[in-house]
Tab-separated table of C-alpha atoms in Angstrom:
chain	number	residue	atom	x	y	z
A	1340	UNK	CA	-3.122	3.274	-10.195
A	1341	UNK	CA	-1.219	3.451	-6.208
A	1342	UNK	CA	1.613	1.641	-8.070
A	1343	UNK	CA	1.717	4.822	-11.020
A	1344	UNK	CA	0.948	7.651	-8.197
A	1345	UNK	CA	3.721	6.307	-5.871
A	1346	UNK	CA	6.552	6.523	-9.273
A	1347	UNK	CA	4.913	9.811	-9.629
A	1348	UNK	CA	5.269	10.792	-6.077
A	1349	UNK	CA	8.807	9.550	-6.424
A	1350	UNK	CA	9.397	11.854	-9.290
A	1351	UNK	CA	7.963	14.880	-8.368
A	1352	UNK	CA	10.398	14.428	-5.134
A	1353	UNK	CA	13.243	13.994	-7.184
A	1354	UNK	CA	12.345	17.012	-9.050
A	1355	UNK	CA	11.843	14.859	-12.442
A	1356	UNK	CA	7.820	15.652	-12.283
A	1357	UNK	CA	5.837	18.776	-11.321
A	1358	UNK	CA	3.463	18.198	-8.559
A	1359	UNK	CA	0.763	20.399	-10.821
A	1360	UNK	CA	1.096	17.905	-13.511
A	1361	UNK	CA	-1.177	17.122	-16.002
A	1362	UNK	CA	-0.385	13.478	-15.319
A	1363	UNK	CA	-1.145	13.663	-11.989
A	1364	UNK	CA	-4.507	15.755	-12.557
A	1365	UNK	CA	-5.132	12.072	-14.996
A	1366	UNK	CA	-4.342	10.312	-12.333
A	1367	UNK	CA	-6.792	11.599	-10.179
A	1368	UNK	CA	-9.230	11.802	-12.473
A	1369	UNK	CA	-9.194	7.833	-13.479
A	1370	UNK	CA	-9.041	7.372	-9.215
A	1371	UNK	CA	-12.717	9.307	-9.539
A	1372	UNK	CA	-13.809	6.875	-12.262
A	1373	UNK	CA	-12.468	4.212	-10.674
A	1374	UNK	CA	-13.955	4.819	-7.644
A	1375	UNK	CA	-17.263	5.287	-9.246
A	1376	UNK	CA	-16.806	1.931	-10.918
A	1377	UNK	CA	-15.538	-0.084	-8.097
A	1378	UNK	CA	-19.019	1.084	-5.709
A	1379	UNK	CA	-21.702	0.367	-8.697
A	1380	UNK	CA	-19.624	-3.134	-9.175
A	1381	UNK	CA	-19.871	-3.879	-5.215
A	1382	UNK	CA	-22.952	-2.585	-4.685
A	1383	UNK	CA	-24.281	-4.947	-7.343
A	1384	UNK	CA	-22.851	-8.022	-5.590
A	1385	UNK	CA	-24.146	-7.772	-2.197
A	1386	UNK	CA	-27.325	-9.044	-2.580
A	1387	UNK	CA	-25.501	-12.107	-4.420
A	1388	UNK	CA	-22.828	-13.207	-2.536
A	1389	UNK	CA	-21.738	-13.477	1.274
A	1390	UNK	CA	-18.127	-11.753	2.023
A	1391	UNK	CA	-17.927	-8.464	-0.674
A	1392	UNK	CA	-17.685	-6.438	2.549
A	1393	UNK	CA	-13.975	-7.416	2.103
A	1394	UNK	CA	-13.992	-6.077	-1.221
A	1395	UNK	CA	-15.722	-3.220	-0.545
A	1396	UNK	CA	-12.786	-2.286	2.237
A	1397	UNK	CA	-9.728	-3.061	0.274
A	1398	UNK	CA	-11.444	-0.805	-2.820
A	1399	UNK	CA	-11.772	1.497	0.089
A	1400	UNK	CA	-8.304	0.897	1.618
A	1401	UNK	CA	-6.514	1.356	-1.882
A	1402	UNK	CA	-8.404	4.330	-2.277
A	1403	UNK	CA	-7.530	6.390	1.190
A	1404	UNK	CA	-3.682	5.427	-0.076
A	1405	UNK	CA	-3.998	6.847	-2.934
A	1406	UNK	CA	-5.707	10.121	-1.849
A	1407	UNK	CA	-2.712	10.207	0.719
A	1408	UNK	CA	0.165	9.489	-2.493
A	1409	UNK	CA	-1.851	12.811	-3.896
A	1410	UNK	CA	-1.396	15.080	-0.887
A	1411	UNK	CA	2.201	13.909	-0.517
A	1412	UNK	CA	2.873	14.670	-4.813
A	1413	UNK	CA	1.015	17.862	-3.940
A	1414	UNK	CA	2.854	18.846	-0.894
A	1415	UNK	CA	6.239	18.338	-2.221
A	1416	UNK	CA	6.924	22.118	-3.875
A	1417	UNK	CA	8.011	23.246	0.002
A	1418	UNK	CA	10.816	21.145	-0.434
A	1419	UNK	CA	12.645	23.968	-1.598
A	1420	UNK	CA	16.043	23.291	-0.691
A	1421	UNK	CA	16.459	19.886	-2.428
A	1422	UNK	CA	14.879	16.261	-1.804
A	1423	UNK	CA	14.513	14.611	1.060
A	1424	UNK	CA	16.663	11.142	1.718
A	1425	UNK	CA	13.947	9.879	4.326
A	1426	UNK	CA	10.798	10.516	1.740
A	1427	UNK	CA	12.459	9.211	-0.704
A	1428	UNK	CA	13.392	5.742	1.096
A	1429	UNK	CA	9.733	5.596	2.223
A	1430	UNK	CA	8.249	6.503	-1.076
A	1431	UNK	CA	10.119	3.394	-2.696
A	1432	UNK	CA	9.118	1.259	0.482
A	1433	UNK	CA	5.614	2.194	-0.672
A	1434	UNK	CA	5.605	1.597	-4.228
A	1435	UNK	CA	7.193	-2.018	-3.799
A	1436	UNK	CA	4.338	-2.625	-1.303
A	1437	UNK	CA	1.504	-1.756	-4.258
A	1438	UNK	CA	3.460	-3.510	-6.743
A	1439	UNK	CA	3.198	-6.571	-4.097
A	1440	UNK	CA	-0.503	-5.945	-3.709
A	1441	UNK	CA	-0.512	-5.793	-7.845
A	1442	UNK	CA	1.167	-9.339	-8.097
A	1443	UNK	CA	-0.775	-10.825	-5.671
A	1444	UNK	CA	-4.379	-9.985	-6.719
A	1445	UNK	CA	-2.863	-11.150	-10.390
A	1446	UNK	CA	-2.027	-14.394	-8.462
A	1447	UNK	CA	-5.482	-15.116	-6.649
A	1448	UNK	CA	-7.266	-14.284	-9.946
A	1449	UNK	CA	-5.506	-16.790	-11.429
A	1450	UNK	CA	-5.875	-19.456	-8.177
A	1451	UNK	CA	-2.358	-19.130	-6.730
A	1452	UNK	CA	-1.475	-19.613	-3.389
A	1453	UNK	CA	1.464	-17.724	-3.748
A	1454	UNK	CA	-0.425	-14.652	-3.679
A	1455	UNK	CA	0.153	-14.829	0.482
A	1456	UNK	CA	4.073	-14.151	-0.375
A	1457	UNK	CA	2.856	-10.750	-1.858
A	1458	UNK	CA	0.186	-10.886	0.883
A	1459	UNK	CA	3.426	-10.454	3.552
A	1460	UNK	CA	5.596	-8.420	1.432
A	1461	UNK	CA	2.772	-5.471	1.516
A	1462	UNK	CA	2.234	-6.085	5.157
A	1463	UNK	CA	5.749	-5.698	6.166
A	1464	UNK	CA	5.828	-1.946	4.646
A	1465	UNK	CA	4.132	-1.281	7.775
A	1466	UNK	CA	6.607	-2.367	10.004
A	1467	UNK	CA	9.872	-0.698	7.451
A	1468	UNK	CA	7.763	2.561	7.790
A	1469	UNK	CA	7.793	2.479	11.057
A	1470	UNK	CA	11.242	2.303	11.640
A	1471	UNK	CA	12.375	4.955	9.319
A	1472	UNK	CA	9.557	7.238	11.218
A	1473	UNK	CA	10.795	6.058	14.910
A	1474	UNK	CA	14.461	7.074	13.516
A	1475	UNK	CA	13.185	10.589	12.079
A	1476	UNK	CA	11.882	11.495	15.573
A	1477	UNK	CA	14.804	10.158	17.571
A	1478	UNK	CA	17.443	11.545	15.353
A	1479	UNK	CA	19.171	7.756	15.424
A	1480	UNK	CA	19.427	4.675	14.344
A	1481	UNK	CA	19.563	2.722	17.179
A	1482	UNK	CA	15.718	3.369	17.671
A	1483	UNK	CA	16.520	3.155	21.677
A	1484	UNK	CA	14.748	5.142	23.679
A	1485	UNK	CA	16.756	8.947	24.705
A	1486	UNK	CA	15.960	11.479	26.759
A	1487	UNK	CA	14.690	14.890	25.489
A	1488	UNK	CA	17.949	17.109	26.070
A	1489	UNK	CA	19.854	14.459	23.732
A	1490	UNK	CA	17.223	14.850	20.786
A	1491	UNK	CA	18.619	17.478	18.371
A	1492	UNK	CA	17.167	20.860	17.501
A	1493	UNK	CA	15.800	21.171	14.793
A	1494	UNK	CA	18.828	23.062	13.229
A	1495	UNK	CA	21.089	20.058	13.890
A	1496	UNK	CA	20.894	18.870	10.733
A	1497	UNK	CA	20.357	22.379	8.956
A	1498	UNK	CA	16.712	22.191	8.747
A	1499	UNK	CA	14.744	25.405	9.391
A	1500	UNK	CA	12.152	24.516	12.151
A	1501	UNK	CA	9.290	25.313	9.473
A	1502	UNK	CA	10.559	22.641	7.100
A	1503	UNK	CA	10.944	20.354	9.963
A	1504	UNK	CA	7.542	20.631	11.366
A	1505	UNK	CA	6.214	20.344	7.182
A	1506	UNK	CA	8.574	16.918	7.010
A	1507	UNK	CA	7.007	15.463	9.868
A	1508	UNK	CA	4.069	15.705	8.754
A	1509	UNK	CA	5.133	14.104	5.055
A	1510	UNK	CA	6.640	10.940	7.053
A	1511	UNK	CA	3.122	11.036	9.146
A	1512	UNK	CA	1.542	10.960	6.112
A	1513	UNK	CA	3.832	8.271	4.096
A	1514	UNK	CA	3.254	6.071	7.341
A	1515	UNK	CA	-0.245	5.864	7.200
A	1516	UNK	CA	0.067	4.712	3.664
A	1517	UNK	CA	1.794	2.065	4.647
A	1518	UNK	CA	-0.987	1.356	7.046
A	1519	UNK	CA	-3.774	1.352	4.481
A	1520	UNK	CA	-1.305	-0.878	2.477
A	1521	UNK	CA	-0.732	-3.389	4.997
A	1522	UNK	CA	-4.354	-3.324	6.088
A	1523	UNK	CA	-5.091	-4.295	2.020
A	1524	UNK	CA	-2.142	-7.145	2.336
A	1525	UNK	CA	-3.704	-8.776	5.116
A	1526	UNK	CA	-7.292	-9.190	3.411
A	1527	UNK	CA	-5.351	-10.407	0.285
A	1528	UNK	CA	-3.354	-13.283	2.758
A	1529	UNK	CA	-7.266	-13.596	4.044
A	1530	UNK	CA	-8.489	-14.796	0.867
A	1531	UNK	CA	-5.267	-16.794	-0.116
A	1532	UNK	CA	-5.481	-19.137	2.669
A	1533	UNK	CA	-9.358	-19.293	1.530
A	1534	UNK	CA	-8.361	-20.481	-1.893
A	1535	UNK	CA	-5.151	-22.642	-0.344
A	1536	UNK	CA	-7.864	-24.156	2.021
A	1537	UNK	CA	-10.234	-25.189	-0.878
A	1538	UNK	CA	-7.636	-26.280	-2.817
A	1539	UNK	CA	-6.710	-28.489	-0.129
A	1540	UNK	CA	-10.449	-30.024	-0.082
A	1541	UNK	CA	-10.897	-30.120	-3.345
A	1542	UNK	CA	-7.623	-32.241	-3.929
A	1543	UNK	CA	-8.772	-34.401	-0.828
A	1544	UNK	CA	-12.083	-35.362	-2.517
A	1545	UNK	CA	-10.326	-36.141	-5.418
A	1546	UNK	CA	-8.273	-38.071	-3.957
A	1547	UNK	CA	-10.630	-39.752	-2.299
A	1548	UNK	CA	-12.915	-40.926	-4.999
A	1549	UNK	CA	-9.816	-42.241	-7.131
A	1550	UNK	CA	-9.569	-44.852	-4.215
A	1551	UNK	CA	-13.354	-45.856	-4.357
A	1552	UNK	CA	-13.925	-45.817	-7.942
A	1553	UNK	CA	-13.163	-49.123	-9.552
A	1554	UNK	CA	-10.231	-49.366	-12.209
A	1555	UNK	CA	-11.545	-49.143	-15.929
A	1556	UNK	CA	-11.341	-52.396	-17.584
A	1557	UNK	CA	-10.262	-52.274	-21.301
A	1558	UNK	CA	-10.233	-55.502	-23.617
């Protein structure tokens, strides 16, 4: 579902989508449902089994991202002079990091330990979004630091001030996606190196017992 609302986002910024779609207004409804689901199936585990607190924050995580994909798709009509470059880098930043988090639950359900590669890749969105916010407020790429009479106005780059302030807070908003993302990533690379380190046992016992066991004798 982050993976289809951060296309859609894309879309709607591109013009290609309206952000009052009825496929958005779907989307939202099956993130209600979802949500519903994902509780009732925690909240049934707990009793069970030790560590569904982790579960219980990514559902949470992936859920505060997508509310945030929403308000971006939403907010995107006061873009009324064209796309935005920026966004549109960051939206795509985004959607590869839920496609990671896609491939690597996919992975761990099916006991790979390459689920920590997707682990990283959604991490790292944190750190991309970061720069392409610290270069939005410095007005360079160079990220160094400059002194307030070198920033440019906000007409510089023939932005009104209005749709400057409004952008800042879409790149605020993209960049704590990113956040909730990464935050997601690392308890994915948490339970990787859980399965990599049973794995590891489990192979180590077997190992072991093929050296004690006495060779079959056939006549």
């Amino acid at each position: 579902m982050v993976v289809n609302l951060a296309r859609t986002a894309s879309e709607v910024l591109q013009g290609k989508e309206s952000a009052h779609s009825l496929r958005l207004l779907d989307l939202e409804q099956r993130r209600e449902e979802l949500q519903r689901r994902n509780r009732a199936a925690v909240d049934s585990m707990l009793e069970l089994r030790s560590g569904v607190e982790e579960i219980h924050w990514t559902m949470e995580t992936l859920d505060r991202a997508a509310a945030g994909l929403f308000r971006t798709a939403r907010s995107f009509h006061q873009l009324l002079s064209g796309p935005d470059e920026v966004a549109g880098q960051m939206l795509g930043v985004i959607q590869k990091a839920a496609e990671s988090l896609q491939h690597g639950y996919a992975r761990l359900a099916n006991g790979s330990p390459a689920a920590e590669c997707d682990a990283d890749q959604a991490m790292a969105s944190r750190h991309v979004l970061g720069r392409y916010r610290a270069q939005t407020l410095w007005g360079r790429s160079d990220q160094s630091p400059v002194s307030s009479r070198d920033q440019p106005s906000a007409s510089a780059d023939g932005r009104s001030p209005g749709r400057t302030f409004w952008l800042n807070e879409v790149y605020d908003n993209l960049n704590d996606i990113a956040q909730e993302l990464s935050g997601a990533g690392a308890i994915l690379k948490g339970w990787t190196r859980q399965l990599t380190a049973g794995l590891h046992d489990r192979n180590a016992r077997t190992g072991m017992c093929s050296l004690i066991s006495p060779p079959l004798v056939t006549s």
